Short mmCIF file of C-alpha atoms in Angstrom, two decimals:
data_model
loop_
_atom_site.label_atom_id
_atom_site.label_comp_id
_atom_site.label_asym_id
_atom_site.label_seq_id
_atom_site.Cartn_x
_atom_site.Cartn_y
_atom_site.Cartn_z
CA MET H 589 -15.11 -22.90 4.83
CA SER H 590 -16.74 -23.08 1.70
CA LYS H 591 -16.58 -24.13 -1.62
CA ILE H 592 -15.94 -21.71 -4.76
CA LYS H 593 -15.19 -22.70 -8.25
CA TYR H 594 -13.31 -20.58 -10.03
CA VAL H 595 -13.62 -20.49 -13.76
CA GLU H 596 -10.79 -19.19 -16.08
CA HIS H 597 -11.83 -17.94 -19.40
CA SER H 598 -10.43 -20.95 -21.26
CA GLY H 599 -12.60 -23.14 -19.45
CA LYS H 600 -9.89 -24.32 -17.02
CA GLU H 601 -12.07 -24.86 -13.47
CA HIS H 602 -10.48 -24.78 -9.92
CA GLU H 603 -12.36 -25.54 -6.62
CA VAL H 604 -10.77 -24.58 -3.85
CA ASP H 605 -11.91 -24.02 -0.07
CA VAL H 606 -11.93 -20.36 1.43
CA PRO H 607 -12.21 -19.55 4.66
CA ASP H 608 -15.55 -17.72 5.76
CA GLY H 609 -14.94 -14.03 6.12
CA TRP H 610 -12.15 -13.75 3.47
CA SER H 611 -12.99 -12.39 -0.45
CA VAL H 612 -13.71 -14.27 -2.97
CA MET H 613 -10.55 -12.42 -4.82
CA GLU H 614 -8.23 -13.62 -1.67
CA GLY H 615 -9.96 -17.08 -2.60
CA ALA H 616 -8.40 -17.26 -5.99
CA VAL H 617 -4.81 -14.95 -5.07
CA LYS H 618 -3.77 -17.53 -2.12
CA ASN H 619 -4.65 -20.36 -4.01
CA LEU H 620 -2.29 -19.39 -7.05
CA ILE H 621 -5.26 -19.39 -9.17
CA PRO H 622 -4.37 -17.09 -12.41
CA GLY H 623 -7.15 -14.65 -14.13
CA ILE H 624 -7.49 -12.39 -11.02
CA ASP H 625 -5.08 -9.97 -10.92
CA ALA H 626 -6.39 -7.51 -8.22
CA ASP H 627 -3.83 -4.94 -8.39
CA CYS H 628 -5.12 -2.92 -5.55
CA GLY H 629 -4.63 -5.57 -2.66
CA GLY H 630 -8.73 -5.94 -2.58
CA ALA H 631 -8.72 -1.99 -1.52
CA CYS H 632 -11.71 -1.40 -4.50
CA ALA H 633 -9.51 0.64 -6.15
CA CYS H 634 -8.02 -0.78 -10.00
CA ALA H 635 -10.98 -2.95 -11.32
CA THR H 636 -9.06 -5.97 -11.98
CA CYS H 637 -10.74 -8.54 -10.07
CA HIS H 638 -13.52 -8.62 -12.26
CA VAL H 639 -15.74 -11.60 -12.21
CA TYR H 640 -19.37 -13.28 -13.26
CA VAL H 641 -21.33 -14.45 -10.91
CA ASP H 642 -23.31 -17.54 -11.12
CA ALA H 643 -26.87 -16.42 -11.37
CA ALA H 644 -28.07 -18.39 -8.85
CA PHE H 645 -26.33 -17.31 -6.01
CA GLU H 646 -27.13 -13.52 -7.01
CA ASP H 647 -29.55 -13.17 -4.41
CA LYS H 648 -27.57 -14.79 -1.69
CA ILE H 649 -24.74 -11.86 -2.64
CA PRO H 650 -24.81 -8.13 -0.95
CA ALA H 651 -25.37 -6.17 -3.84
CA LYS H 652 -22.98 -3.52 -4.86
CA SER H 653 -21.87 -0.51 -2.90
CA ASP H 654 -21.56 2.69 -5.37
CA MET H 655 -17.81 2.18 -5.18
CA GLU H 656 -17.88 -0.77 -6.53
CA GLU H 657 -20.69 0.20 -9.13
CA THR H 658 -18.51 2.61 -10.65
CA MET H 659 -15.37 1.13 -10.39
CA LEU H 660 -17.30 -1.86 -12.67
CA ASP H 661 -17.80 0.83 -14.93
CA PHE H 662 -14.35 0.45 -15.99
CA ALA H 663 -14.08 -2.99 -16.08
CA GLN H 664 -14.12 -4.87 -19.64
CA ASP H 665 -16.50 -6.78 -20.98
CA LEU H 666 -19.06 -5.99 -18.57
CA GLN H 667 -22.25 -8.10 -18.20
CA PRO H 668 -25.58 -7.67 -15.83
CA ASN H 669 -23.92 -10.34 -13.30
CA SER H 670 -20.28 -8.86 -13.22
CA ARG H 671 -18.88 -8.06 -9.78
CA LEU H 672 -15.64 -7.10 -8.16
CA SER H 673 -14.31 -10.25 -6.39
CA CYS H 674 -12.65 -8.36 -4.02
CA GLN H 675 -16.03 -6.86 -2.70
CA ILE H 676 -17.76 -10.61 -2.24
CA LYS H 677 -17.26 -11.75 1.17
CA VAL H 678 -17.54 -15.28 1.61
CA THR H 679 -20.08 -16.84 3.95
CA PRO H 680 -21.77 -20.39 4.38
CA GLU H 681 -24.64 -19.02 1.90
CA LEU H 682 -22.18 -19.00 -0.58
CA ASN H 683 -21.01 -22.79 -0.16
CA GLY H 684 -21.02 -23.89 -3.90
CA LEU H 685 -20.44 -20.48 -5.86
CA THR H 686 -18.89 -20.02 -9.48
CA VAL H 687 -17.38 -17.27 -10.93
CA ARG H 688 -16.19 -17.28 -14.29
CA MET H 689 -13.42 -15.04 -15.21
CA PRO H 690 -13.47 -12.09 -18.13
CA LYS H 691 -11.08 -12.69 -21.13
CA SER H 692 -8.57 -10.20 -19.77
CA GLN H 693 -8.30 -7.50 -16.28
CA HIS H 694 -7.23 -4.65 -18.28
CA MET O 983 24.98 -15.71 -17.83
CA THR O 984 22.32 -15.29 -14.88
CA GLU O 985 21.80 -17.73 -12.92
CA ARG O 986 22.00 -16.75 -9.25
CA ILE O 987 19.79 -14.12 -7.88
CA VAL O 988 19.46 -13.05 -4.28
CA ILE O 989 16.77 -10.66 -2.97
CA ILE O 990 17.73 -9.19 0.38
CA GLY O 991 14.68 -7.83 2.11
CA ALA O 992 10.93 -9.90 2.06
CA GLY O 993 8.95 -6.93 1.10
CA GLN O 994 6.01 -6.90 -1.75
CA ALA O 995 8.83 -5.61 -3.80
CA ALA O 996 10.91 -8.69 -3.50
CA VAL O 997 7.60 -11.31 -4.06
CA GLN O 998 6.77 -9.39 -7.49
CA ALA O 999 10.73 -10.02 -8.64
CA ILE O 1000 9.84 -13.29 -7.69
CA ALA O 1001 7.22 -13.28 -9.75
CA THR O 1002 8.52 -11.39 -12.93
CA LEU O 1003 11.42 -13.76 -12.62
CA ARG O 1004 9.94 -16.59 -13.18
CA ALA O 1005 7.16 -15.56 -15.62
CA GLU O 1006 9.90 -14.29 -17.72
CA GLY O 1007 11.95 -17.48 -18.01
CA PHE O 1008 14.48 -16.96 -15.14
CA ALA O 1009 15.53 -20.44 -14.70
CA GLY O 1010 18.79 -20.39 -12.46
CA SER O 1011 18.33 -20.08 -7.99
CA LEU O 1012 16.42 -17.43 -6.70
CA THR O 1013 17.06 -16.61 -2.98
CA VAL O 1014 15.20 -14.12 -0.79
CA VAL O 1015 16.52 -13.20 2.70
CA GLY O 1016 14.49 -10.55 5.15
CA ASP O 1017 15.07 -9.91 8.69
CA GLU O 1018 11.42 -10.52 9.43
CA ALA O 1019 10.19 -13.84 11.19
CA PHE O 1020 7.11 -13.70 8.49
CA PRO O 1021 6.94 -14.27 4.87
CA PRO O 1022 5.82 -11.46 2.60
CA TYR O 1023 2.94 -9.63 3.71
CA GLN O 1024 1.03 -6.83 3.05
CA ARG O 1025 1.49 -3.61 5.37
CA PRO O 1026 -1.21 -1.29 4.44
CA PRO O 1027 -3.88 -2.94 6.07
CA LEU O 1028 -1.59 -2.94 9.51
CA SER O 1029 -3.09 0.45 10.31
CA LYS O 1030 -6.21 0.03 9.26
CA ALA O 1031 -7.97 -3.44 9.51
CA TYR O 1032 -5.52 -5.63 11.08
CA LEU O 1033 -5.21 -2.68 13.82
CA SER O 1034 -8.98 -2.40 14.12
CA GLY O 1035 -9.16 -6.70 14.17
CA ALA O 1036 -11.58 -6.81 11.36
CA MET O 1037 -8.14 -8.72 9.48
CA ASP O 1038 -6.81 -12.13 11.39
CA ARG O 1039 -2.99 -12.49 10.27
CA GLU O 1040 -3.20 -14.93 8.12
CA ARG O 1041 -4.66 -12.61 5.31
CA LEU O 1042 -2.29 -10.26 5.92
CA PHE O 1043 0.54 -12.69 3.79
CA LEU O 1044 0.68 -11.45 0.20
CA LYS O 1045 1.49 -15.61 -0.95
CA PRO O 1046 0.31 -18.73 0.38
CA ASP O 1047 4.44 -20.95 0.90
CA ALA O 1048 2.97 -22.98 -2.44
CA PHE O 1049 4.06 -19.94 -4.30
CA TYR O 1050 7.42 -20.16 -3.54
CA ALA O 1051 7.72 -24.03 -3.52
CA GLU O 1052 6.36 -23.47 -6.99
CA ALA O 1053 8.96 -20.73 -7.96
CA LYS O 1054 11.23 -22.49 -6.72
CA CYS O 1055 12.49 -19.82 -4.15
CA GLU O 1056 13.95 -20.20 -1.12
CA LEU O 1057 12.78 -17.93 1.57
CA ILE O 1058 15.24 -17.59 4.79
CA LEU O 1059 13.50 -15.19 6.87
CA GLY O 1060 14.20 -13.91 10.27
CA VAL O 1061 17.77 -12.96 9.38
CA ALA O 1062 19.36 -10.62 8.61
CA ALA O 1063 21.95 -9.44 5.87
CA THR O 1064 24.80 -8.29 7.83
CA ALA O 1065 26.97 -7.37 4.23
CA ILE O 1066 27.50 -6.84 0.72
CA ASP O 1067 30.75 -8.38 -0.91
CA ARG O 1068 30.73 -6.52 -4.52
CA THR O 1069 33.96 -7.74 -5.73
CA ALA O 1070 33.42 -11.86 -4.81
CA ARG O 1071 29.93 -11.28 -5.42
CA PHE O 1072 28.68 -12.20 -1.76
CA VAL O 1073 25.99 -11.57 0.42
CA ALA O 1074 27.16 -12.53 4.50
CA LEU O 1075 24.43 -13.19 6.86
CA ALA O 1076 23.87 -12.81 10.50
CA ASP O 1077 23.93 -16.59 11.18
CA GLY O 1078 27.36 -16.73 9.45
CA ARG O 1079 26.05 -18.33 5.77
CA SER O 1080 26.81 -16.49 2.90
CA LEU O 1081 25.08 -16.16 -0.14
CA ALA O 1082 26.33 -15.95 -3.66
CA TYR O 1083 24.79 -14.47 -6.78
CA ASP O 1084 25.33 -12.98 -9.88
CA LYS O 1085 22.50 -10.39 -10.08
CA LEU O 1086 21.16 -8.59 -6.16
CA LEU O 1087 18.18 -6.71 -6.06
CA ILE O 1088 17.97 -4.83 -2.48
CA ALA O 1089 14.93 -4.38 -1.40
CA THR O 1090 15.10 -3.24 1.97
CA GLY O 1091 12.61 -0.88 2.52
CA SER O 1092 12.28 1.51 5.23
CA ARG O 1093 12.25 1.92 8.85
CA VAL O 1094 10.30 4.40 11.72
CA ARG O 1095 12.06 7.53 12.03
CA GLU O 1096 11.71 7.80 15.98
CA ILE O 1097 11.52 10.57 18.12
CA ARG O 1098 14.18 11.59 20.18
CA VAL O 1099 13.02 13.61 23.37
CA PRO O 1100 13.20 12.24 26.49
CA GLY O 1101 11.13 9.02 27.86
CA ALA O 1102 10.75 7.83 24.34
CA LYS O 1103 11.51 4.49 25.96
CA LEU O 1104 9.27 4.55 28.19
CA PRO O 1105 6.51 1.04 27.99
CA GLY O 1106 3.22 2.74 26.18
CA VAL O 1107 5.07 4.54 23.41
CA HIS O 1108 4.21 2.62 20.01
CA TYR O 1109 5.31 3.02 16.62
CA LEU O 1110 3.89 0.88 13.63
CA ARG O 1111 5.59 -0.17 10.71
CA THR O 1112 5.79 -4.29 11.30
CA ILE O 1113 2.90 -7.32 12.30
CA ALA O 1114 4.98 -7.27 15.36
CA ASP O 1115 4.08 -3.70 16.41
CA VAL O 1116 0.98 -3.91 15.86
CA ASP O 1117 0.28 -7.38 17.96
CA ALA O 1118 1.65 -5.12 20.66
CA LEU O 1119 -0.34 -1.94 20.28
CA ARG O 1120 -3.67 -3.77 19.62
CA PRO O 1121 -4.03 -5.35 23.42
CA ALA O 1122 -3.04 -1.64 24.88
CA PHE O 1123 -5.99 -0.36 23.21
CA LYS O 1124 -8.26 -2.47 25.05
CA THR O 1125 -6.78 -1.23 28.33
CA SER O 1126 -6.52 1.81 27.72
CA LYS O 1127 -8.62 5.16 28.25
CA SER O 1128 -6.87 7.86 25.38
CA ILE O 1129 -4.16 7.83 23.20
CA ALA O 1130 -1.66 10.44 22.24
CA ILE O 1131 -0.93 10.31 18.61
CA VAL O 1132 2.25 11.68 17.59
CA GLY O 1133 2.24 13.20 13.94
CA GLY O 1134 -0.93 14.00 11.85
CA GLY O 1135 0.07 11.67 8.85
CA TYR O 1136 -1.83 8.68 7.22
CA ILE O 1137 -0.47 6.49 9.99
CA GLY O 1138 -1.28 9.25 12.53
CA LEU O 1139 -4.81 9.24 11.33
CA GLU O 1140 -5.40 6.12 10.22
CA VAL O 1141 -4.59 5.01 14.09
CA ALA O 1142 -6.60 7.50 15.09
CA ALA O 1143 -9.74 6.59 13.47
CA VAL O 1144 -9.49 3.08 14.18
CA ALA O 1145 -8.99 4.33 18.39
CA ARG O 1146 -12.25 6.02 18.30
CA LYS O 1147 -13.62 2.96 17.34
CA TYR O 1148 -12.13 1.34 20.36
CA ASP O 1149 -13.47 4.70 22.13
CA LEU O 1150 -10.26 5.62 22.98
CA THR O 1151 -9.78 9.69 23.71
CA VAL O 1152 -7.60 10.86 21.17
CA THR O 1153 -5.59 14.03 20.79
CA VAL O 1154 -3.33 14.59 17.66
CA PHE O 1155 0.11 16.05 18.20
CA GLU O 1156 1.06 17.68 14.95
CA ALA O 1157 4.18 20.06 14.55
CA LEU O 1158 3.35 21.64 11.26
CA ASP O 1159 0.15 23.67 11.12
CA ARG O 1160 -2.08 21.32 8.98
CA VAL O 1161 -2.38 17.20 8.94
CA MET O 1162 -1.03 15.09 6.32
CA ALA O 1163 1.04 18.20 5.11
CA ARG O 1164 3.62 15.98 3.03
CA ALA O 1165 1.25 14.09 0.98
CA VAL O 1166 -1.94 16.40 0.38
CA SER O 1167 -3.14 19.00 -0.57
CA PRO O 1168 -4.71 21.88 2.02
CA ILE O 1169 -8.37 21.15 0.60
CA LEU O 1170 -7.63 17.82 1.77
CA SER O 1171 -5.90 18.56 5.37
CA ASP O 1172 -8.99 20.70 6.26
CA PHE O 1173 -11.18 18.00 4.86
CA TYR O 1174 -9.58 14.88 6.50
CA GLU O 1175 -9.59 17.35 10.07
CA ARG O 1176 -12.66 18.35 10.35
CA VAL O 1177 -13.82 14.53 9.80
CA HIS O 1178 -11.73 13.45 12.67
CA ARG O 1179 -12.89 16.53 14.60
CA GLU O 1180 -17.02 15.27 14.19
CA ALA O 1181 -15.39 11.98 15.15
CA GLY O 1182 -14.10 13.11 18.53
CA VAL O 1183 -10.29 13.39 17.98
CA GLU O 1184 -8.61 16.45 19.22
CA PHE O 1185 -6.45 18.33 17.34
CA LYS O 1186 -2.99 20.36 18.52
CA LEU O 1187 -1.72 21.75 15.81
CA ASN O 1188 1.95 23.17 15.26
CA THR O 1189 2.82 21.45 18.44
CA GLY O 1190 5.66 19.37 18.44
CA VAL O 1191 5.77 16.56 21.83
CA GLU O 1192 8.93 17.71 24.08
CA ALA O 1193 9.22 14.74 26.61
CA PHE O 1194 7.30 11.62 27.33
CA GLU O 1195 6.69 11.69 30.99
CA GLY O 1196 5.90 8.72 33.67
CA GLY O 1197 7.63 6.56 36.16
CA GLY O 1198 8.03 2.81 34.83
CA LYS O 1199 5.27 3.80 31.89
CA LEU O 1200 3.84 6.14 30.17
CA GLU O 1201 1.67 8.44 32.10
CA ALA O 1202 1.79 12.15 30.31
CA VAL O 1203 2.69 13.98 26.91
CA ARG O 1204 4.53 16.99 27.32
CA ALA O 1205 3.79 19.53 24.87
CA GLY O 1206 3.63 23.12 24.58
CA GLY O 1207 5.38 23.34 27.89
CA LYS O 1208 2.33 21.69 29.60
CA SER O 1209 1.81 17.88 30.55
CA HIS O 1210 -1.15 16.21 29.51
CA PRO O 1211 -2.02 12.96 30.66
CA PHE O 1212 -2.65 9.57 28.19
CA ASP O 1213 -1.89 6.22 29.07
CA LEU O 1214 -0.57 5.24 25.29
CA ALA O 1215 1.20 6.89 22.80
CA LEU O 1216 1.59 6.26 18.86
CA VAL O 1217 4.45 7.67 17.23
CA GLY O 1218 4.25 8.03 13.46
CA ILE O 1219 6.60 10.98 12.43
CA GLY O 1220 7.03 9.08 8.79
CA ILE O 1221 10.08 6.73 7.94
CA MET O 1222 13.46 6.25 6.43
CA PRO O 1223 15.17 4.62 3.77
CA ASN O 1224 17.38 1.44 4.97
CA PRO O 1225 20.43 2.47 2.55
CA GLY O 1226 22.87 0.93 5.29
CA LEU O 1227 24.03 -2.49 3.35
CA ALA O 1228 24.27 -0.58 -0.17
CA GLU O 1229 26.13 2.41 1.60
CA ALA O 1230 29.11 -0.17 2.80
CA ALA O 1231 29.08 -1.53 -0.37
CA GLY O 1232 30.29 1.52 -1.82
CA LEU O 1233 27.16 2.14 -4.00
CA SER O 1234 25.94 5.35 -4.69
CA CYS O 1235 23.72 6.46 -1.87
CA GLN O 1236 22.02 10.02 -1.03
CA ASP O 1237 19.36 9.62 1.65
CA GLY O 1238 18.35 6.05 -0.39
CA ILE O 1239 19.73 4.08 -2.85
CA ILE O 1240 20.16 5.71 -6.23
CA VAL O 1241 19.03 3.90 -9.15
CA ASP O 1242 18.46 4.49 -12.87
CA ARG O 1243 15.35 4.02 -14.80
CA PHE O 1244 16.02 0.31 -15.08
CA CYS O 1245 16.55 0.55 -11.90
CA ALA O 1246 20.46 -0.33 -11.53
CA THR O 1247 22.65 0.68 -8.78
CA SER O 1248 26.07 2.53 -9.88
CA ASP O 1249 26.85 -1.21 -10.00
CA PRO O 1250 25.17 -2.85 -12.93
CA ALA O 1251 25.28 -6.60 -11.05
CA VAL O 1252 23.06 -5.33 -8.38
CA PHE O 1253 19.54 -3.40 -7.94
CA ALA O 1254 17.67 -1.93 -6.27
CA ALA O 1255 13.63 -1.11 -5.83
CA GLY O 1256 11.26 0.20 -2.89
CA ASP O 1257 11.23 2.54 -0.46
CA CYS O 1258 14.96 2.28 -0.04
CA THR O 1259 15.74 3.58 -3.44
CA ARG O 1260 15.67 7.11 -4.93
CA HIS O 1261 14.95 8.05 -8.27
CA HIS O 1262 14.42 10.28 -11.07
CA GLY O 1263 10.45 10.94 -10.78
CA ARG O 1264 8.16 11.13 -14.36
CA ASP O 1265 8.69 14.74 -14.47
CA GLY O 1266 12.82 14.71 -13.60
CA ASN O 1267 13.22 15.36 -9.78
CA GLU O 1268 14.93 13.05 -7.61
CA ILE O 1269 12.55 11.49 -5.43
CA ARG O 1270 11.99 8.83 -3.35
CA LEU O 1271 8.62 7.19 -3.39
CA GLU O 1272 7.54 5.46 0.17
CA CYS O 1273 4.17 3.32 -1.15
CA VAL O 1274 3.27 -0.28 -2.35
CA GLN O 1275 3.05 0.86 -6.05
CA ASN O 1276 6.88 2.10 -6.51
CA ALA O 1277 7.91 -0.96 -4.72
CA ILE O 1278 5.64 -3.26 -6.98
CA ASP O 1279 6.51 -1.25 -9.87
CA GLN O 1280 10.39 -0.90 -9.20
CA ALA O 1281 10.76 -4.77 -8.87
CA LYS O 1282 9.23 -5.97 -11.75
CA HIS O 1283 11.73 -3.18 -13.78
CA ALA O 1284 14.11 -4.82 -11.99
CA ALA O 1285 13.67 -8.01 -12.38
CA LEU O 1286 13.32 -7.28 -16.14
CA ALA O 1287 16.51 -5.80 -16.56
CA MET O 1288 18.08 -8.77 -14.54
CA VAL O 1289 16.79 -10.85 -17.15
CA GLY O 1290 18.33 -8.28 -20.39
CA LYS O 1291 15.25 -6.85 -21.06
CA PRO O 1292 15.48 -3.59 -19.66
CA THR O 1293 12.54 -1.43 -19.51
CA PRO O 1294 12.72 2.12 -18.27
CA TYR O 1295 10.13 2.94 -15.26
CA SER O 1296 7.69 5.46 -15.68
CA GLU O 1297 4.70 4.65 -13.91
CA VAL O 1298 2.30 7.30 -12.48
CA PRO O 1299 2.53 6.76 -8.53
CA TRP O 1300 -0.26 5.89 -6.41
CA PHE O 1301 -1.63 6.08 -2.83
CA TRP O 1302 -4.71 5.39 -0.50
CA SER O 1303 -5.42 6.15 2.95
CA ASP O 1304 -8.70 4.46 4.33
CA GLN O 1305 -10.35 6.53 7.25
CA TYR O 1306 -13.78 5.75 8.72
CA ASP O 1307 -16.05 5.11 5.85
CA LEU O 1308 -13.30 7.49 3.79
CA LYS O 1309 -11.31 6.18 0.78
CA LEU O 1310 -8.89 8.27 -0.11
CA GLN O 1311 -6.69 7.72 -3.56
CA ILE O 1312 -3.85 9.68 -5.28
CA ALA O 1313 -2.46 9.50 -8.10
CA GLY O 1314 0.24 11.79 -9.34
CA LEU O 1315 2.65 14.22 -7.21
CA ILE O 1316 1.61 17.62 -6.22
CA GLN O 1317 3.80 20.49 -6.31
CA PRO O 1318 3.32 23.51 -4.78
CA GLY O 1319 2.41 26.03 -7.54
CA ASP O 1320 -0.08 24.07 -9.21
CA VAL O 1321 -3.74 25.14 -10.29
CA GLN O 1322 -5.99 23.37 -8.55
CA VAL O 1323 -9.45 22.12 -9.13
CA LEU O 1324 -12.10 21.05 -7.03
CA ARG O 1325 -15.06 18.55 -8.24
CA GLY O 1326 -17.65 17.52 -6.23
CA ASP O 1327 -18.64 19.30 -3.09
CA PRO O 1328 -16.45 18.11 0.36
CA ALA O 1329 -19.77 18.48 2.37
CA ALA O 1330 -20.81 15.31 0.53
CA ARG O 1331 -17.79 13.36 1.18
CA LYS O 1332 -17.10 12.95 -2.31
CA PHE O 1333 -15.06 15.13 -3.76
CA ALA O 1334 -11.75 15.41 -5.95
CA VAL O 1335 -8.71 17.63 -6.54
CA PHE O 1336 -7.61 17.98 -9.80
CA HIS O 1337 -3.97 19.52 -10.04
CA LEU O 1338 -3.25 20.95 -13.07
CA ARG O 1339 0.79 22.07 -14.10
CA ASP O 1340 1.12 24.11 -17.29
CA GLY O 1341 -2.20 22.95 -18.38
CA VAL O 1342 -1.08 19.39 -18.18
CA VAL O 1343 -3.41 16.97 -15.49
CA ALA O 1344 -0.42 16.13 -12.71
CA ALA O 1345 -2.10 14.77 -9.71
CA VAL O 1346 -5.40 13.67 -8.52
CA GLU O 1347 -6.33 13.35 -4.94
CA ALA O 1348 -9.99 11.86 -4.75
CA VAL O 1349 -12.41 11.11 -1.56
CA ASN O 1350 -15.19 8.34 -2.02
CA ALA O 1351 -14.76 9.19 -5.88
CA ALA O 1352 -13.04 6.01 -7.54
CA PRO O 1353 -13.69 7.32 -11.41
CA GLU O 1354 -12.23 10.82 -10.58
CA TYR O 1355 -9.18 8.31 -9.63
CA ILE O 1356 -9.29 5.94 -12.52
CA VAL O 1357 -9.52 8.41 -15.28
CA GLY O 1358 -7.13 11.10 -13.77
CA ARG O 1359 -4.47 8.41 -13.08
CA LYS O 1360 -4.86 7.64 -16.89
CA LEU O 1361 -5.17 11.23 -17.96
CA ILE O 1362 -2.06 11.86 -16.08
CA GLY O 1363 0.11 8.80 -17.88
CA GLU O 1364 -0.74 10.35 -20.75
CA GLY O 1365 0.15 14.21 -19.41
CA ALA O 1366 -3.43 14.76 -21.17
CA ARG O 1367 -4.27 18.44 -21.27
CA VAL O 1368 -8.55 19.07 -19.58
CA ALA O 1369 -9.77 22.14 -18.93
CA PRO O 1370 -10.23 23.32 -15.31
CA GLU O 1371 -14.07 24.14 -16.27
CA ARG O 1372 -14.88 20.37 -17.84
CA LEU O 1373 -12.99 18.95 -14.49
CA ALA O 1374 -15.05 20.82 -12.40
CA ASP O 1375 -18.52 19.89 -14.21
CA THR O 1376 -19.66 17.07 -12.34
CA ALA O 1377 -22.83 16.77 -15.23
CA ILE O 1378 -19.92 15.56 -17.70
CA PRO O 1379 -19.19 11.86 -16.44
CA MET O 1380 -15.40 11.25 -15.91
CA LYS O 1381 -15.92 8.71 -18.45
CA ASN O 1382 -16.30 11.39 -20.96
CA ILE O 1383 -14.03 14.30 -19.66
CA SER O 1384 -11.04 14.39 -22.24
#
């Protein structure tokens, strides 16, 4: 289990325990945290689970795959710390991670 | 006024309907009845990550228990609905209960098509549709040396890919002359057959299975007049819709429950969504779609109609399949006679095939090519025309293609 903090665009915070091995997207969906749509269910096929990751953790999260890189191109309000949360696997190293959500996933 | 909504079938469509009904302000009672013992779960990973062991069962469930509690939705699981009384408006359940409704959503999905040959009931002959099916198949992977896969469709090939990871000897028997013939174009069929062959899978095309043989358990598969030894078999020859309850209740059905653009059946109090339905597709043809997208989108439109906000269903269908390192994504429905445009190089394991109908983008099949898929899906929805030579030119980024 690792603690992940999800911050909605409005600023509302949700801190939850997510099992290691799950994706950051699943941690949000399974805890009914709004703002991450994940239309495709985690297949890296929709770019609707876009988040901004905490700068302190950028080095601890494995680099983007080509697939994620190209899919992110279709997300709104892209920033250098943009990621697709379905592609971030929760590990003990990510305990304490904060992800922020964009204004909209579509 | 609608005060009681009952949903038959606890799958992807049910979850979407619950979410949309509550989001749209439906404040009445909501009950879902499903014949499987589990709350709604994702089926696509069953033949992929769940079968391979990469994903545990907990992760399959679409929503946590809190979702149903917050939505004040009662889940009745492990109990089949046995009849619909449309005059008195109630659903009879196998345990003797009956559920009164003002509006009913039938989302009974589909079941596997069974193979009707001698020996089909032998232990060792498996199907794949439910959690229980995979829980039975996965242990057999560990104790078997060889598997016969009957049917070279999505399920068969996804299982073949996982079986090779387990180092099983894999042979695919396909009655038609190419794999995934019902779902993809010949370029894709050839590509996937080659990839599987390179991974060590053997193919017997144009070869139907005549019998399963063995004394007490599967020992061989008879095909092409010969016996081939195997200790495991997986049959993936398609699915059949479950319109039985609707048919018995006198609703219009024809290989599926017939629904209009608002997902209403021939009874205005009864709606249907997902694999169990037949509808007029975007191009006007009557179709039955077997996919997650259709279950989600029809459930959304059915829910909107139930709360008095009908909007017509016209979303572009989409599908995906994971095999080895390949992500196949398809949008739209291909038809014979479409002009096919290849973008990229299959040898690079990254390419797409666009299908143009009268110059309009009608479908795209993308292998490890997400931009082609995403932009393609949008172009299909818009009915856009794009010159074939532009689509084929990988120097033009997909973002700027139209």
